[in-house]
PDB file of C-alpha atoms and ligand atoms in Angstrom:
ATOM      1  CA  UNK N1435      97.549  86.984 111.775  1.00 94.00           C
ATOM      2  CA  UNK N1436      97.654  90.252 113.973  1.00 96.00           C
ATOM      3  CA  UNK N1437      98.309  93.190 111.750  1.00 98.00           C
ATOM      4  CA  UNK N1438     101.055  94.608 113.800  1.00 98.00           C
ATOM      5  CA  UNK N1439     102.847  90.750 114.035  1.00 98.00           C
ATOM      6  CA  UNK N1440     102.164  90.984 110.210  1.00 98.00           C
ATOM      7  CA  UNK N1441     104.510  94.676 110.649  1.00 98.00           C
ATOM      8  CA  UNK N1442     107.039  93.439 112.392  1.00 98.00           C
ATOM      9  CA  UNK N1443     106.822  90.018 110.109  1.00 97.00           C
ATOM     10  CA  UNK N1444     107.891  92.683 107.195  1.00 98.00           C
ATOM     11  CA  UNK N1445     110.059  94.886 108.766  1.00 97.00           C
ATOM     12  CA  UNK N1446     112.064  92.609 110.124  1.00 97.00           C
ATOM     13  CA  UNK N1447     112.732  89.442 107.335  1.00 97.00           C
ATOM     14  CA  UNK N1448     111.938  91.444 104.230  1.00 98.00           C
ATOM     15  CA  UNK N1449     114.759  93.024 102.634  1.00 97.00           C
ATOM     16  CA  UNK N1450     115.109  96.283 100.112  1.00 96.00           C
ATOM     17  CA  UNK N1451     116.484  96.524  97.192  1.00 96.00           C
ATOM     18  CA  UNK N1452     120.215  95.850  97.337  1.00 94.00           C
ATOM     19  CA  UNK N1453     121.022  99.048  94.893  1.00 92.00           C
ATOM     20  CA  UNK N1454     117.775 101.092  93.491  1.00 93.00           C
ATOM     21  CA  UNK N1455     117.277 101.992  90.376  1.00 93.00           C
ATOM     22  CA  UNK N1456     115.757 105.671  90.068  1.00 90.00           C
ATOM     23  CA  UNK N1457     114.905 104.987  86.416  1.00 90.00           C
ATOM     24  CA  UNK N1458     112.374 101.982  87.680  1.00 92.00           C
ATOM     25  CA  UNK N1459     111.861 104.587  90.976  1.00 90.00           C
ATOM     26  CA  UNK N1460     112.537 101.831  93.149  1.00 93.00           C
ATOM     27  CA  UNK N1461     111.155 102.393  96.465  1.00 92.00           C
ATOM     28  CA  UNK N1462     110.425  99.842  99.113  1.00 94.00           C
ATOM     29  CA  UNK N1463     106.864 100.196 100.446  1.00 96.00           C
ATOM     30  CA  UNK N1464     107.552 101.077 104.468  1.00 96.00           C
ATOM     31  CA  UNK N1465     106.361  97.920 106.420  1.00 97.00           C
ATOM     32  CA  UNK N1466     104.090 100.163 108.534  1.00 97.00           C
ATOM     33  CA  UNK N1467     101.991 101.189 105.038  1.00 98.00           C
ATOM     34  CA  UNK N1468     102.392  97.749 103.314  1.00 98.00           C
ATOM     35  CA  UNK N1469     100.831  96.149 106.098  1.00 98.00           C
ATOM     36  CA  UNK N1470      98.001  99.117 106.448  1.00 98.00           C
ATOM     37  CA  UNK N1471      97.361  98.208 103.103  1.00 98.00           C
ATOM     38  CA  UNK N1472      97.845  94.804 103.377  1.00 98.00           C
ATOM     39  CA  UNK N1473      94.936  94.665 106.151  1.00 98.00           C
ATOM     40  CA  UNK N1474      92.655  96.888 105.023  1.00 98.00           C
ATOM     41  CA  UNK N1475      91.999  94.328 101.865  1.00 98.00           C
ATOM     42  CA  UNK N1476      92.126  91.652 104.162  1.00 98.00           C
ATOM     43  CA  UNK N1477      89.658  92.546 106.325  1.00 98.00           C
ATOM     44  CA  UNK N1478      87.751  93.345 103.175  1.00 98.00           C
ATOM     45  CA  UNK N1479      87.633  89.659 102.525  1.00 98.00           C
ATOM     46  CA  UNK N1480      89.965  90.291  99.314  1.00 98.00           C
ATOM     47  CA  UNK N1481      93.172  88.577 100.402  1.00 98.00           C
ATOM     48  CA  UNK N1482      92.294  85.296 102.018  1.00 98.00           C
ATOM     49  CA  UNK N1483      92.237  82.355 100.215  1.00 98.00           C
ATOM     50  CA  UNK N1484      92.505  84.888  96.631  1.00 98.00           C
ATOM     51  CA  UNK N1485      94.090  84.877  93.733  1.00 98.00           C
ATOM     52  CA  UNK N1486      96.281  87.883  93.823  1.00 98.00           C
ATOM     53  CA  UNK N1487      98.768  89.589  91.594  1.00 98.00           C
ATOM     54  CA  UNK N1488     101.217  92.203  92.764  1.00 98.00           C
ATOM     55  CA  UNK N1489     102.384  94.244  89.594  1.00 98.00           C
ATOM     56  CA  UNK N1490     105.823  95.595  89.875  1.00 98.00           C
ATOM     57  CA  UNK N1491     106.646  93.815  93.379  1.00 98.00           C
ATOM     58  CA  UNK N1492     110.295  94.619  93.362  1.00 98.00           C
ATOM     59  CA  UNK N1493     111.962  92.460  96.473  1.00 98.00           C
ATOM     60  CA  UNK N1494     107.954  91.628  97.733  1.00 98.00           C
ATOM     61  CA  UNK N1495     106.759  93.238 100.348  1.00 98.00           C
ATOM     62  CA  UNK N1496     103.398  93.592  98.928  1.00 98.00           C
ATOM     63  CA  UNK N1497     103.655  89.914  97.594  1.00 98.00           C
ATOM     64  CA  UNK N1498     104.948  88.584 100.910  1.00 98.00           C
ATOM     65  CA  UNK N1499     102.050  90.188 102.876  1.00 98.00           C
ATOM     66  CA  UNK N1500      99.565  88.369 101.164  1.00 98.00           C
ATOM     67  CA  UNK N1501     100.909  84.951 101.441  1.00 98.00           C
ATOM     68  CA  UNK N1502     101.353  85.579 105.040  1.00 98.00           C
ATOM     69  CA  UNK N1503      97.673  86.283 105.203  1.00 98.00           C
ATOM     70  CA  UNK N1504      96.327  83.700 103.108  1.00 98.00           C
ATOM     71  CA  UNK N1505      96.616  84.474  99.593  1.00 98.00           C
ATOM     72  CA  UNK N1506      97.582  82.547  96.873  1.00 98.00           C
ATOM     73  CA  UNK N1507     100.402  85.095  95.307  1.00 98.00           C
ATOM     74  CA  UNK N1508     101.661  85.406  91.332  1.00 98.00           C
ATOM     75  CA  UNK N1509     103.690  88.811  91.279  1.00 98.00           C
ATOM     76  CA  UNK N1510     105.559  90.796  88.814  1.00 98.00           C
ATOM     77  CA  UNK N1511     108.415  92.765  88.485  1.00 98.00           C
ATOM     78  CA  UNK N1512     110.370  93.669  85.452  1.00 98.00           C
ATOM     79  CA  UNK N1513     113.694  93.768  87.128  1.00 98.00           C
ATOM     80  CA  UNK N1514     115.844  90.449  86.758  1.00 97.00           C
ATOM     81  CA  UNK N1515     118.623  92.245  89.386  1.00 97.00           C
ATOM     82  CA  UNK N1516     115.200  91.999  92.061  1.00 97.00           C
ATOM     83  CA  UNK N1517     114.760  88.139  91.750  1.00 97.00           C
ATOM     84  CA  UNK N1518     117.658  87.215  94.249  1.00 97.00           C
ATOM     85  CA  UNK N1519     116.432  89.225  97.264  1.00 98.00           C
ATOM     86  CA  UNK N1520     113.712  88.769  96.637  1.00 98.00           C
ATOM     87  CA  UNK N1521     113.939  84.917  96.579  1.00 97.00           C
ATOM     88  CA  UNK N1522     115.504  85.488  99.860  1.00 98.00           C
ATOM     89  CA  UNK N1523     112.632  86.986 101.465  1.00 98.00           C
ATOM     90  CA  UNK N1524     110.344  84.546 100.429  1.00 98.00           C
ATOM     91  CA  UNK N1525     113.073  81.754 102.116  1.00 97.00           C
ATOM     92  CA  UNK N1526     112.600  83.820 105.347  1.00 97.00           C
ATOM     93  CA  UNK N1527     109.285  84.146 105.456  1.00 97.00           C
ATOM     94  CA  UNK N1528     108.411  80.898 104.522  1.00 96.00           C
ATOM     95  CA  UNK N1529     106.034  82.446 101.674  1.00 96.00           C
ATOM     96  CA  UNK N1530     106.853  81.467  98.790  1.00 91.00           C
ATOM     97  CA  UNK N1531     105.257  82.359  95.583  1.00 96.00           C
ATOM     98  CA  UNK N1532     105.568  82.709  91.866  1.00 97.00           C
ATOM     99  CA  UNK N1533     107.841  85.126  90.570  1.00 98.00           C
ATOM    100  CA  UNK N1534     107.414  86.576  87.151  1.00 98.00           C
ATOM    101  CA  UNK N1535     109.596  88.870  85.616  1.00 98.00           C
ATOM    102  CA  UNK N1536     108.564  91.058  82.876  1.00 98.00           C
ATOM    103  CA  UNK N1537     106.667  94.179  81.787  1.00 97.00           C
ATOM    104  CA  UNK N1538     103.634  94.268  83.730  1.00 97.00           C
ATOM    105  CA  UNK N1539     102.032  96.734  80.926  1.00 96.00           C
ATOM    106  CA  UNK N1540     102.336  94.031  78.218  1.00 96.00           C
ATOM    107  CA  UNK N1541     102.629  90.865  79.684  1.00 97.00           C
ATOM    108  CA  UNK N1542      99.366  88.619  78.661  1.00 96.00           C
ATOM    109  CA  UNK N1543      97.984  86.863  81.766  1.00 96.00           C
ATOM    110  CA  UNK N1544      95.842  83.903  81.957  1.00 90.00           C
ATOM    111  CA  UNK N1545      92.271  84.513  83.484  1.00 90.00           C
ATOM    112  CA  UNK N1546      91.398  87.113  85.565  1.00 96.00           C
ATOM    113  CA  UNK N1547      92.661  87.631  89.641  1.00 98.00           C
ATOM    114  CA  UNK N1548      90.441  88.306  92.767  1.00 98.00           C
ATOM    115  CA  UNK N1549      92.743  90.587  93.622  1.00 98.00           C
ATOM    116  CA  UNK N1550      95.390  93.622  92.325  1.00 98.00           C
ATOM    117  CA  UNK N1551      98.122  94.773  94.713  1.00 98.00           C
ATOM    118  CA  UNK N1552     100.775  97.539  92.944  1.00 98.00           C
ATOM    119  CA  UNK N1553     103.075 100.055  94.285  1.00 97.00           C
ATOM    120  CA  UNK N1554     103.554 101.276  91.041  1.00 95.00           C
ATOM    121  CA  UNK N1555     106.576 103.961  89.500  1.00 92.00           C
ATOM    122  CA  UNK N1556     104.818 107.306  90.140  1.00 85.00           C
ATOM    123  CA  UNK N1557     105.360 108.675  87.024  1.00 80.00           C
ATOM    124  CA  UNK N1558     107.572 111.108  88.947  1.00 67.00           C
ATOM    125  CA  UNK N1559     111.437 110.266  86.717  1.00 60.00           C
ATOM    126  CA  UNK N1560     109.146 109.565  83.723  1.00 62.00           C
ATOM    127  CA  UNK N1561     105.774 111.017  82.418  1.00 66.00           C
ATOM    128  CA  UNK N1562     102.805 111.928  84.568  1.00 67.00           C
ATOM    129  CA  UNK N1563     100.112 109.837  85.872  1.00 68.00           C
ATOM    130  CA  UNK N1564     102.172 107.235  84.387  1.00 76.00           C
ATOM    131  CA  UNK N1565     101.245 105.237  87.680  1.00 86.00           C
ATOM    132  CA  UNK N1566      97.695 105.894  86.144  1.00 90.00           C
ATOM    133  CA  UNK N1567      98.901 102.749  83.268  1.00 92.00           C
ATOM    134  CA  UNK N1568      99.383 100.819  86.367  1.00 95.00           C
ATOM    135  CA  UNK N1569      96.052 100.890  87.512  1.00 95.00           C
ATOM    136  CA  UNK N1570      94.258 100.187  84.390  1.00 95.00           C
ATOM    137  CA  UNK N1571      96.212  97.377  83.944  1.00 96.00           C
ATOM    138  CA  UNK N1572      95.482  96.203  87.053  1.00 97.00           C
ATOM    139  CA  UNK N1573      91.651  96.493  87.237  1.00 96.00           C
ATOM    140  CA  UNK N1574      91.920  94.585  83.757  1.00 95.00           C
ATOM    141  CA  UNK N1575      93.510  91.676  85.182  1.00 97.00           C
ATOM    142  CA  UNK N1576      91.361  91.303  88.536  1.00 98.00           C
ATOM    143  CA  UNK N1577      88.266  92.065  89.930  1.00 98.00           C
ATOM    144  CA  UNK N1578      89.497  94.832  92.478  1.00 98.00           C
ATOM    145  CA  UNK N1579      92.724  96.585  92.586  1.00 98.00           C
ATOM    146  CA  UNK N1580      94.311  97.767  95.841  1.00 98.00           C
ATOM    147  CA  UNK N1581      97.029 100.735  94.238  1.00 98.00           C
ATOM    148  CA  UNK N1582      99.373 103.264  96.292  1.00 97.00           C
ATOM    149  CA  UNK N1583      99.728 106.780  93.997  1.00 95.00           C
ATOM    150  CA  UNK N1584     101.634 109.600  94.913  1.00 92.00           C
ATOM    151  CA  UNK N1585      99.235 111.842  97.557  1.00 93.00           C
ATOM    152  CA  UNK N1586     100.812 115.390  96.237  1.00 90.00           C
ATOM    153  CA  UNK N1587      98.519 118.018  96.979  1.00 92.00           C
ATOM    154  CA  UNK N1588      97.637 117.847  93.046  1.00 89.00           C
ATOM    155  CA  UNK N1589      96.887 114.485  93.253  1.00 90.00           C
ATOM    156  CA  UNK N1590      94.613 114.249  95.641  1.00 91.00           C
ATOM    157  CA  UNK N1591      92.497 117.342  94.079  1.00 93.00           C
ATOM    158  CA  UNK N1592      92.628 115.384  90.870  1.00 92.00           C
ATOM    159  CA  UNK N1593      92.551 111.890  90.702  1.00 92.00           C
ATOM    160  CA  UNK N1594      89.156 110.925  91.768  1.00 92.00           C
ATOM    161  CA  UNK N1595      87.742 112.913  88.309  1.00 94.00           C
ATOM    162  CA  UNK N1596      90.434 111.132  87.048  1.00 93.00           C
ATOM    163  CA  UNK N1597      90.079 107.716  87.573  1.00 94.00           C
ATOM    164  CA  UNK N1598      86.054 108.227  86.517  1.00 93.00           C
ATOM    165  CA  UNK N1599      87.267 109.720  83.474  1.00 93.00           C
ATOM    166  CA  UNK N1600      88.955 106.416  82.612  1.00 92.00           C
ATOM    167  CA  UNK N1601      86.148 104.200  83.337  1.00 92.00           C
ATOM    168  CA  UNK N1602      87.191 103.080  87.242  1.00 95.00           C
ATOM    169  CA  UNK N1603      85.379 103.297  90.495  1.00 96.00           C
ATOM    170  CA  UNK N1604      87.027 104.980  93.471  1.00 97.00           C
ATOM    171  CA  UNK N1605      85.348 102.430  96.387  1.00 97.00           C
ATOM    172  CA  UNK N1606      87.282 103.896  98.871  1.00 97.00           C
ATOM    173  CA  UNK N1607      90.693 105.576  99.963  1.00 97.00           C
ATOM    174  CA  UNK N1608      93.052 107.327 102.257  1.00 97.00           C
ATOM    175  CA  UNK N1609      95.464 109.034 103.106  1.00 97.00           C
ATOM    176  CA  UNK N1610      99.221 107.158 104.278  1.00 98.00           C
ATOM    177  CA  UNK N1611     103.445 108.848 104.922  1.00 96.00           C
ATOM    178  CA  UNK N1612     106.302 107.169 103.987  1.00 91.00           C
ATOM    179  CA  UNK N1613     108.462 107.709 106.478  1.00 88.00           C
ATOM    180  CA  UNK N1614     111.952 106.792 103.384  1.00 79.00           C
ATOM    181  CA  UNK N1615     115.436 106.762 104.383  1.00 75.00           C
ATOM    182  CA  UNK N1616     117.799 108.104 102.246  1.00 71.00           C
ATOM    183  CA  UNK N1617     118.244 106.043  99.376  1.00 66.00           C
ATOM    184  CA  UNK N1618     120.046 107.728  96.510  1.00 68.00           C
ATOM    185  CA  UNK N1619     122.804 109.605  96.749  1.00 73.00           C
ATOM    186  CA  UNK N1620     121.622 112.888  96.070  1.00 73.00           C
ATOM    187  CA  UNK N1621     119.050 112.474  98.507  1.00 71.00           C
ATOM    188  CA  UNK N1622     120.448 115.313 101.547  1.00 71.00           C
ATOM    189  CA  UNK N1623     118.187 114.374 104.795  1.00 71.00           C
ATOM    190  CA  UNK N1624     118.148 110.990 106.624  1.00 73.00           C
ATOM    191  CA  UNK N1625     114.725 110.426 106.383  1.00 81.00           C
ATOM    192  CA  UNK N1626     111.895 112.604 104.685  1.00 84.00           C
ATOM    193  CA  UNK N1627     108.177 112.123 104.649  1.00 91.00           C
ATOM    194  CA  UNK N1628     105.521 111.951 101.928  1.00 91.00           C
ATOM    195  CA  UNK N1629     101.855 111.344 101.762  1.00 95.00           C
ATOM    196  CA  UNK N1630     100.537 108.519  99.431  1.00 96.00           C
ATOM    197  CA  UNK N1631      97.126 107.797  98.123  1.00 96.00           C
ATOM    198  CA  UNK N1632      96.031 104.605  99.145  1.00 98.00           C
ATOM    199  CA  UNK N1633      93.249 103.185  97.079  1.00 97.00           C
ATOM    200  CA  UNK N1634      90.552 100.882  96.316  1.00 98.00           C
ATOM    201  CA  UNK N1635      89.438 100.683  92.479  1.00 98.00           C
ATOM    202  CA  UNK N1636      87.311  98.277  90.350  1.00 97.00           C
ATOM    203  CA  UNK N1637      86.182  98.743  86.578  1.00 92.00           C
ATOM    204  CA  UNK N1638      82.508 100.635  86.594  1.00 87.00           C
TER     205      UNK N1638
HETATM  206  N1  SAH D3116     105.951  96.747  94.923  1.00 56.71           N
HETATM  207  C1  SAH D3116     107.757  97.142  95.905  1.00 56.71           C
HETATM  208  C2  SAH D3116     108.390  97.740  94.983  1.00 56.71           C
HETATM  209  C3  SAH D3116     108.053  99.130  94.442  1.00 56.71           C
HETATM  210  S1  SAH D3116     108.984 100.529  93.408  1.00 56.71           S
HETATM  211  C4  SAH D3116     107.363  97.602  96.796  1.00 56.71           C
HETATM  212  O1  SAH D3116     105.811  97.833  97.455  1.00 56.71           O
HETATM  213  O2  SAH D3116     108.192  98.004  98.099  1.00 56.71           O
HETATM  214  C5  SAH D3116     107.857  99.870  91.918  1.00 56.71           C
HETATM  215  C6  SAH D3116     108.891  99.005  91.432  1.00 56.71           C
HETATM  216  O3  SAH D3116     108.126  98.721  89.689  1.00 56.71           O
HETATM  217  C7  SAH D3116     110.456  98.439  91.052  1.00 56.71           C
HETATM  218  O4  SAH D3116     110.813  97.707  91.622  1.00 56.71           O
HETATM  219  C8  SAH D3116     110.208  98.779  89.621  1.00 56.71           C
HETATM  220  O5  SAH D3116     111.332  98.202  89.080  1.00 56.71           O
HETATM  221  C9  SAH D3116     108.751  98.157  89.435  1.00 56.71           C
HETATM  222  N2  SAH D3116     108.690  98.491  87.586  1.00 56.71           N
HETATM  223  C10 SAH D3116     108.653  99.199  86.938  1.00 56.71           C
HETATM  224  N3  SAH D3116     108.058  99.831  85.926  1.00 56.71           N
HETATM  225  C11 SAH D3116     107.573  98.393  85.949  1.00 56.71           C
HETATM  226  C12 SAH D3116     106.849  97.426  84.889  1.00 56.71           C
HETATM  227  N4  SAH D3116     106.315  98.580  83.360  1.00 56.71           N
HETATM  228  N5  SAH D3116     106.753  95.745  84.850  1.00 56.71           N
HETATM  229  C13 SAH D3116     106.896  95.549  85.975  1.00 56.71           C
HETATM  230  N6  SAH D3116     107.393  96.072  87.008  1.00 56.71           N
HETATM  231  C14 SAH D3116     108.104  97.674  86.978  1.00 56.71           C
END
């Protein structure tokens, strides 16, 4: 599947959160950003015929994209209310994947996945660098991890050294932009741009 086709499939067939929960930082990854991340991993040989774990999968955009590119996908999401939409999205895209409901930080997985994908909560509502807990879990359960983190100037400057301190190797990265449509009632603007860091990380 070509990259543009992947983006169109995700855009047209993957519905987002019905009633997003701010305390869980529920923001769906935009189709363009998801397809950029997925194709990056795919071109690196980390998706097709690989076992994939999508941590914090929401309504499934990364899981479905990985399945469309030939991955064998398991996904985990803490919020059971996402399950119905996630299942409808799987039906629409004909990409069944194994969806687990639970807290990924406590979850005991059997064995190790080839590749982890994650757009975790950034920790804006919780604690600073909360997203790194998810990165640490991802590298524990997979050989290579592609993750989306907050791309604030602060994070762009600090993340490489923080990853190193925590025993992680930053293999590659780029910056992308979320075009966020108004998600919560207090969002005043219809659309907002938010920079994100796209990272490829492994254990050292
Ligand atoms: N990956 C999806 C959703 C991103 S929003 C996408 O790219 O569109 C972040 C998601 O993480 C939310 O669905 C939220 O419910 C989930 N989440 C938050 N804490 C979690 C935890 N401890 N374990 C599993 N999922 C979690």
